[in-house]
Amino acid sequence: MSELREMLEKDKIKQCPKRYILALTDTLNVISGKWKLPIIASLLHGKNRFKDLQENIEKITPRMLSKELKELEVNSIVARKVYDQTPVLIEYTLTDSGKNLIGLLDAMLDWGLAHRKEVIES
Amino acid sequence: MSELREMLEKDKIKQCPKRYILALTDTLNVISGKWKLPIIASLLHGKNRFKDLQENIEKITPRMLSKELKELEVNSIVARKVYDQTPVLIEYTLTDSGKNLIGLLDAMLDWGLAHRKEVIES
DNA sequence: ATAACTAGTATACTTTTGTATAGTAACAAT
DNA sequence: ATTGTTACTATACAAAAGTATACTAGTTAT
């Protein structure tokens, strides 16, 4: 049984441990906002350069792309690597944690598809 | 293999179908913001009345609680039922879709815990 | 010298999200 | 008539998130 389900068993409602709350809010922060998922999805697709991302993600401004990439880097979701060529090549890649997000994306996709089905059927 | 992983196979990168994007953004909308997860978690715990929720969720104002409950109701995550007693009893419950969110919360929890471990270890 | 390429930054603004504080409505009990 | 109960709403404001538009810096090619 899942950790959460166990925690919620009727006859033994426990306080939600703080580390669970931290883990959940971490996760929410990583995927929240207008551009995080498009960026992560683009990186999963193999679009790794600033310009690739800008072209791949419709209507994102360089300011937002730069801001979000920095935040993802600070949170160890994305790694930034500079290749000293000309013109300079800068490559953004997903860290292991970043790649592991695909499991979460699957869960989101599954819930979203099931929910749409539920809502339409009723 | 997961739908997403399959879609991202290197030699056959497909366009992300629009219904996938819709499903993902639906899901994100349902869990985004400061109060959605606390409210959903409280409802899973069996706190079903406005006042219960207000007491259970630290520092939420009635305005926000009301606003969020309405939005969750519109999106078929929460059902509102009025019992004609005195004083009036109004009960908020999770719909099937709402209850199914627990699987997603588990995935979020797992990723969050694993990520913290990764970051600390490195 | 000018243009073009990559990878951004700067400034000002609008929109969305959330907060603070007070008040309402229906009814019952004292 | 006042107080208490539940379940909210109204108004004004502050903070966070996102947008628009223009500009910079280093390098190479013409």
Short mmCIF file of C-alpha atoms (C1' of nucleotides) in Angstrom, two decimals:
data_model
loop_
_atom_site.label_atom_id
_atom_site.label_comp_id
_atom_site.label_asym_id
_atom_site.label_seq_id
_atom_site.Cartn_x
_atom_site.Cartn_y
_atom_site.Cartn_z
CA MET A 1 0.00 0.00 0.00
CA SER A 2 1.17 3.52 -0.69
CA GLU A 3 2.71 5.61 2.05
CA LEU A 4 -0.08 8.14 1.85
CA ARG A 5 -2.88 5.60 1.83
CA GLU A 6 -1.40 3.94 4.88
CA MET A 7 -1.11 7.25 6.65
CA LEU A 8 -4.76 7.95 6.02
CA GLU A 9 -6.15 4.63 7.35
CA LYS A 10 -9.23 5.55 9.28
CA ASP A 11 -8.38 4.05 12.64
CA LYS A 12 -4.88 5.46 12.79
CA ILE A 13 -4.83 8.90 11.32
CA LYS A 14 -1.33 10.16 11.86
CA GLN A 15 -0.02 13.64 11.50
CA CYS A 16 1.49 14.15 8.07
CA PRO A 17 5.25 14.13 8.76
CA LYS A 18 6.97 17.38 7.94
CA ARG A 19 9.38 15.70 5.55
CA TYR A 20 6.38 14.54 3.52
CA ILE A 21 5.07 18.07 3.32
CA LEU A 22 8.50 19.30 2.26
CA ALA A 23 8.77 16.60 -0.39
CA LEU A 24 5.35 17.45 -1.80
CA THR A 25 6.01 21.18 -1.92
CA ASP A 26 9.42 20.59 -3.50
CA THR A 27 7.74 18.61 -6.23
CA LEU A 28 5.02 21.17 -6.71
CA ASN A 29 7.59 23.96 -7.01
CA VAL A 30 9.51 22.06 -9.67
CA ILE A 31 6.50 21.65 -11.95
CA SER A 32 4.50 24.80 -11.17
CA GLY A 33 4.19 27.73 -13.50
CA LYS A 34 3.55 28.25 -17.14
CA TRP A 35 6.88 27.14 -18.56
CA LYS A 36 8.39 24.41 -16.39
CA LEU A 37 6.70 21.44 -18.05
CA PRO A 38 7.32 22.68 -21.60
CA ILE A 39 10.99 23.19 -20.77
CA ILE A 40 11.37 19.80 -19.12
CA ALA A 41 9.53 18.10 -21.97
CA SER A 42 11.71 19.85 -24.55
CA LEU A 43 14.85 18.73 -22.72
CA LEU A 44 13.52 15.16 -22.65
CA HIS A 45 13.07 15.48 -26.43
CA GLY A 46 16.73 16.32 -26.84
CA LYS A 47 16.37 20.05 -27.35
CA ASN A 48 19.35 21.17 -25.31
CA ARG A 49 20.41 24.62 -26.40
CA PHE A 50 18.94 27.97 -25.49
CA LYS A 51 17.97 28.68 -29.06
CA ASP A 52 16.49 25.21 -29.60
CA LEU A 53 14.33 25.67 -26.55
CA GLN A 54 13.27 29.12 -27.61
CA GLU A 55 12.22 27.81 -31.00
CA ASN A 56 10.61 24.68 -29.60
CA ILE A 57 8.53 26.42 -26.96
CA GLU A 58 6.05 28.73 -28.59
CA LYS A 59 5.91 32.29 -27.34
CA ILE A 60 8.35 32.00 -24.49
CA THR A 61 10.48 35.13 -24.13
CA PRO A 62 14.24 34.86 -23.57
CA ARG A 63 13.74 36.47 -20.18
CA MET A 64 11.41 33.73 -18.99
CA LEU A 65 13.49 30.96 -20.53
CA SER A 66 16.62 32.27 -18.85
CA LYS A 67 14.85 32.75 -15.52
CA GLU A 68 13.31 29.29 -15.50
CA LEU A 69 16.49 27.53 -16.59
CA LYS A 70 18.36 29.23 -13.76
CA GLU A 71 15.75 28.15 -11.24
CA LEU A 72 15.79 24.58 -12.53
CA GLU A 73 19.58 24.61 -12.32
CA VAL A 74 19.53 25.87 -8.73
CA ASN A 75 17.13 23.08 -7.86
CA SER A 76 19.34 20.44 -9.50
CA ILE A 77 16.85 19.54 -12.18
CA VAL A 78 18.94 20.89 -15.03
CA ALA A 79 22.71 21.05 -15.55
CA ARG A 80 24.32 23.79 -17.61
CA LYS A 81 27.51 23.02 -19.51
CA VAL A 82 29.60 25.48 -21.48
CA TYR A 83 31.60 24.29 -24.48
CA ASP A 84 34.32 26.73 -25.42
CA GLN A 85 33.74 26.81 -29.14
CA THR A 86 32.86 29.59 -31.49
CA PRO A 87 30.12 30.46 -31.51
CA VAL A 88 29.91 29.39 -27.90
CA LEU A 89 27.85 26.25 -27.25
CA ILE A 90 25.87 26.00 -24.06
CA GLU A 91 24.06 22.80 -23.34
CA TYR A 92 21.28 22.27 -20.86
CA THR A 93 20.63 18.71 -19.77
CA LEU A 94 18.39 17.05 -17.23
CA THR A 95 20.04 15.69 -14.11
CA ASP A 96 19.06 12.24 -12.84
CA SER A 97 16.36 13.85 -10.72
CA GLY A 98 15.21 15.73 -13.79
CA LYS A 99 15.00 12.57 -15.86
CA ASN A 100 13.12 10.84 -13.05
CA LEU A 101 10.35 13.40 -13.44
CA ILE A 102 9.07 11.34 -16.34
CA GLY A 103 7.41 8.99 -13.85
CA LEU A 104 5.58 11.91 -12.34
CA LEU A 105 4.60 13.22 -15.75
CA ASP A 106 3.14 9.81 -16.52
CA ALA A 107 1.09 9.89 -13.33
CA MET A 108 -0.14 13.38 -14.24
CA LEU A 109 -0.99 12.29 -17.75
CA ASP A 110 -2.87 9.21 -16.54
CA TRP A 111 -4.88 11.18 -14.00
CA GLY A 112 -5.64 13.91 -16.50
CA LEU A 113 -6.84 11.50 -19.19
CA ALA A 114 -8.93 9.53 -16.69
CA HIS A 115 -10.44 12.72 -15.28
CA ARG A 116 -11.46 14.01 -18.70
CA LYS A 117 -13.10 10.63 -19.35
CA GLU A 118 -14.93 10.75 -15.99
CA VAL A 119 -16.18 14.27 -16.56
CA ILE A 120 -17.39 13.63 -20.09
CA GLU A 121 -19.15 10.40 -19.10
CA SER A 122 -21.16 12.02 -16.33
CA MET B 1 6.51 1.12 -21.15
CA SER B 2 4.89 4.42 -20.26
CA GLU B 3 3.05 6.42 -22.87
CA LEU B 4 5.47 9.30 -22.48
CA ARG B 5 8.59 7.20 -22.61
CA GLU B 6 7.35 5.53 -25.76
CA MET B 7 6.58 8.87 -27.33
CA LEU B 8 10.11 10.04 -26.63
CA GLU B 9 11.94 7.06 -28.16
CA LYS B 10 14.87 8.55 -29.97
CA ASP B 11 14.28 7.15 -33.44
CA LYS B 12 10.61 8.02 -33.56
CA ILE B 13 10.07 11.32 -31.88
CA LYS B 14 6.43 12.11 -32.32
CA GLN B 15 4.62 15.35 -31.75
CA CYS B 16 3.06 15.44 -28.32
CA PRO B 17 -0.65 14.96 -29.01
CA LYS B 18 -2.80 17.89 -27.98
CA ARG B 19 -4.94 15.73 -25.73
CA TYR B 20 -1.82 14.85 -23.76
CA ILE B 21 -1.00 18.52 -23.31
CA LEU B 22 -4.56 19.19 -22.20
CA ALA B 23 -4.45 16.32 -19.73
CA LEU B 24 -1.18 17.54 -18.26
CA THR B 25 -2.34 21.12 -17.91
CA ASP B 26 -5.63 19.97 -16.38
CA THR B 27 -3.68 18.06 -13.78
CA LEU B 28 -1.35 20.95 -13.11
CA ASN B 29 -4.27 23.33 -12.66
CA VAL B 30 -5.90 21.03 -10.14
CA ILE B 31 -2.86 20.89 -7.86
CA SER B 32 -1.32 24.34 -8.42
CA GLY B 33 -1.41 27.13 -5.93
CA LYS B 34 -0.84 27.51 -2.23
CA TRP B 35 -3.99 25.85 -0.91
CA LYS B 36 -5.10 23.06 -3.27
CA LEU B 37 -3.01 20.25 -1.80
CA PRO B 38 -3.78 21.17 1.82
CA ILE B 39 -7.49 21.21 1.01
CA ILE B 40 -7.41 17.91 -0.87
CA ALA B 41 -5.33 16.31 1.88
CA SER B 42 -7.75 17.56 4.54
CA LEU B 43 -10.70 16.14 2.62
CA LEU B 44 -8.88 12.81 2.32
CA HIS B 45 -8.48 12.95 6.10
CA GLY B 46 -12.22 13.25 6.56
CA LYS B 47 -12.39 16.94 7.31
CA ASN B 48 -15.49 17.78 5.32
CA ARG B 49 -17.02 20.96 6.63
CA PHE B 50 -16.02 24.52 5.93
CA LYS B 51 -15.17 25.14 9.54
CA ASP B 52 -13.23 21.89 9.89
CA LEU B 53 -11.16 22.81 6.90
CA GLN B 54 -10.58 26.31 8.17
CA GLU B 55 -9.37 24.94 11.50
CA ASN B 56 -7.33 22.17 9.91
CA ILE B 57 -5.52 24.35 7.41
CA GLU B 58 -3.38 26.86 9.21
CA LYS B 59 -3.74 30.48 8.20
CA ILE B 60 -6.15 30.03 5.31
CA THR B 61 -8.69 32.84 5.12
CA PRO B 62 -12.37 32.10 4.50
CA ARG B 63 -12.08 33.99 1.24
CA MET B 64 -9.41 31.68 -0.11
CA LEU B 65 -11.06 28.55 1.23
CA SER B 66 -14.34 29.52 -0.40
CA LYS B 67 -12.65 30.44 -3.67
CA GLU B 68 -10.64 27.24 -3.89
CA LEU B 69 -13.56 24.99 -2.95
CA LYS B 70 -15.63 26.61 -5.69
CA GLU B 71 -12.90 26.06 -8.24
CA LEU B 72 -12.46 22.44 -7.18
CA GLU B 73 -16.22 21.98 -7.42
CA VAL B 74 -16.35 23.46 -10.91
CA ASN B 75 -13.58 21.08 -11.95
CA SER B 76 -15.40 18.06 -10.51
CA ILE B 77 -12.81 17.34 -7.86
CA VAL B 78 -15.07 18.20 -4.96
CA ALA B 79 -18.82 17.80 -4.46
CA ARG B 80 -20.79 20.16 -2.24
CA LYS B 81 -23.83 18.83 -0.42
CA VAL B 82 -26.25 20.87 1.67
CA TYR B 83 -28.08 19.24 4.58
CA ASP B 84 -31.10 21.23 5.63
CA GLN B 85 -30.53 21.21 9.36
CA THR B 86 -30.08 23.98 11.83
CA PRO B 87 -27.47 25.21 11.94
CA VAL B 88 -27.06 24.38 8.28
CA LEU B 89 -24.62 21.59 7.49
CA ILE B 90 -22.62 21.74 4.32
CA GLU B 91 -20.38 18.87 3.42
CA TYR B 92 -17.57 18.88 0.93
CA THR B 93 -16.43 15.51 -0.37
CA LEU B 94 -13.98 14.35 -2.98
CA THR B 95 -15.42 12.98 -6.21
CA ASP B 96 -13.99 9.79 -7.68
CA SER B 97 -11.54 11.89 -9.67
CA GLY B 98 -10.65 13.71 -6.47
CA LYS B 99 -9.99 10.48 -4.63
CA ASN B 100 -7.91 9.21 -7.51
CA LEU B 101 -5.51 12.10 -6.94
CA ILE B 102 -3.96 10.05 -4.18
CA GLY B 103 -2.00 8.11 -6.78
CA LEU B 104 -0.58 11.35 -8.11
CA LEU B 105 0.22 12.57 -4.61
CA ASP B 106 2.13 9.35 -4.07
CA ALA B 107 4.15 9.91 -7.22
CA MET B 108 4.87 13.47 -6.09
CA LEU B 109 5.90 12.28 -2.66
CA ASP B 110 8.17 9.59 -4.07
CA TRP B 111 9.88 11.95 -6.45
CA GLY B 112 10.28 14.60 -3.77
CA LEU B 113 11.81 12.21 -1.26
CA ALA B 114 14.15 10.70 -3.86
CA HIS B 115 15.18 14.16 -5.06
CA ARG B 116 16.06 15.34 -1.55
CA LYS B 117 18.14 12.20 -1.13
CA GLU B 118 19.92 12.78 -4.46
CA VAL B 119 20.67 16.39 -3.68
CA ILE B 120 21.98 15.68 -0.19
CA GLU B 121 24.16 12.81 -1.39
CA SER B 122 25.90 14.84 -4.06
"C1'" DA C 1 32.97 48.47 -40.84
"C1'" DT C 2 28.97 45.89 -40.91
"C1'" DA C 3 26.29 41.99 -40.39
"C1'" DA C 4 25.24 37.62 -38.30
"C1'" DC C 5 25.37 34.09 -34.74
"C1'" DT C 6 24.59 32.40 -29.88
"C1'" DA C 7 23.22 33.39 -25.47
"C1'" DG C 8 21.54 35.99 -22.94
"C1'" DT C 9 20.23 40.99 -19.74
"C1'" DA C 10 17.52 45.48 -18.57
"C1'" DT C 11 13.53 48.13 -17.76
"C1'" DA C 12 8.93 48.91 -17.39
"C1'" DC C 13 4.67 47.10 -17.33
"C1'" DT C 14 0.19 43.95 -16.75
"C1'" DT C 15 -2.03 40.04 -14.87
"C1'" DT C 16 -2.72 36.63 -11.55
"C1'" DT C 17 -2.58 35.09 -7.06
"C1'" DG C 18 -2.97 35.65 -2.36
"C1'" DT C 19 -3.81 38.68 2.14
"C1'" DA C 20 -6.14 41.65 5.60
"C1'" DT C 21 -10.06 43.10 7.72
"C1'" DA C 22 -14.62 43.63 8.25
"C1'" DG C 23 -19.25 42.43 7.42
"C1'" DT C 24 -23.62 39.49 6.05
"C1'" DA C 25 -27.56 36.04 6.36
"C1'" DA C 26 -30.30 32.51 8.39
"C1'" DC C 27 -31.68 30.50 12.31
"C1'" DA C 28 -31.72 29.04 17.52
"C1'" DA C 29 -30.99 29.62 22.33
"C1'" DT C 30 -31.10 32.66 26.52
"C1'" DA D 1 -33.08 41.91 22.28
"C1'" DT D 2 -28.59 40.05 22.36
"C1'" DT D 3 -25.49 36.32 21.64
"C1'" DG D 4 -23.91 32.24 19.21
"C1'" DT D 5 -23.60 29.13 15.39
"C1'" DT D 6 -22.30 27.94 10.45
"C1'" DA D 7 -21.04 29.38 6.15
"C1'" DC D 8 -19.76 32.35 3.84
"C1'" DT D 9 -19.11 37.60 0.87
"C1'" DA D 10 -17.10 42.48 0.03
"C1'" DT D 11 -13.58 45.72 -0.50
"C1'" DA D 12 -9.12 47.13 -0.75
"C1'" DC D 13 -4.56 46.00 -1.00
"C1'" DA D 14 0.23 43.55 -1.62
"C1'" DA D 15 3.10 40.26 -3.72
"C1'" DA D 16 4.31 37.02 -7.22
"C1'" DA D 17 4.33 35.62 -11.86
"C1'" DG D 18 4.50 36.64 -16.51
"C1'" DT D 19 4.92 39.96 -20.87
"C1'" DA D 20 6.76 43.42 -24.20
"C1'" DT D 21 10.37 45.58 -26.16
"C1'" DA D 22 14.77 46.78 -26.62
"C1'" DC D 23 19.41 46.09 -25.82
"C1'" DT D 24 24.38 43.76 -24.75
"C1'" DA D 25 28.67 40.93 -25.41
"C1'" DG D 26 31.83 37.95 -27.64
"C1'" DT D 27 33.15 36.08 -31.83
"C1'" DT D 28 33.39 35.16 -36.94
"C1'" DA D 29 32.38 35.96 -41.77
"C1'" DT D 30 31.98 39.40 -45.74
#
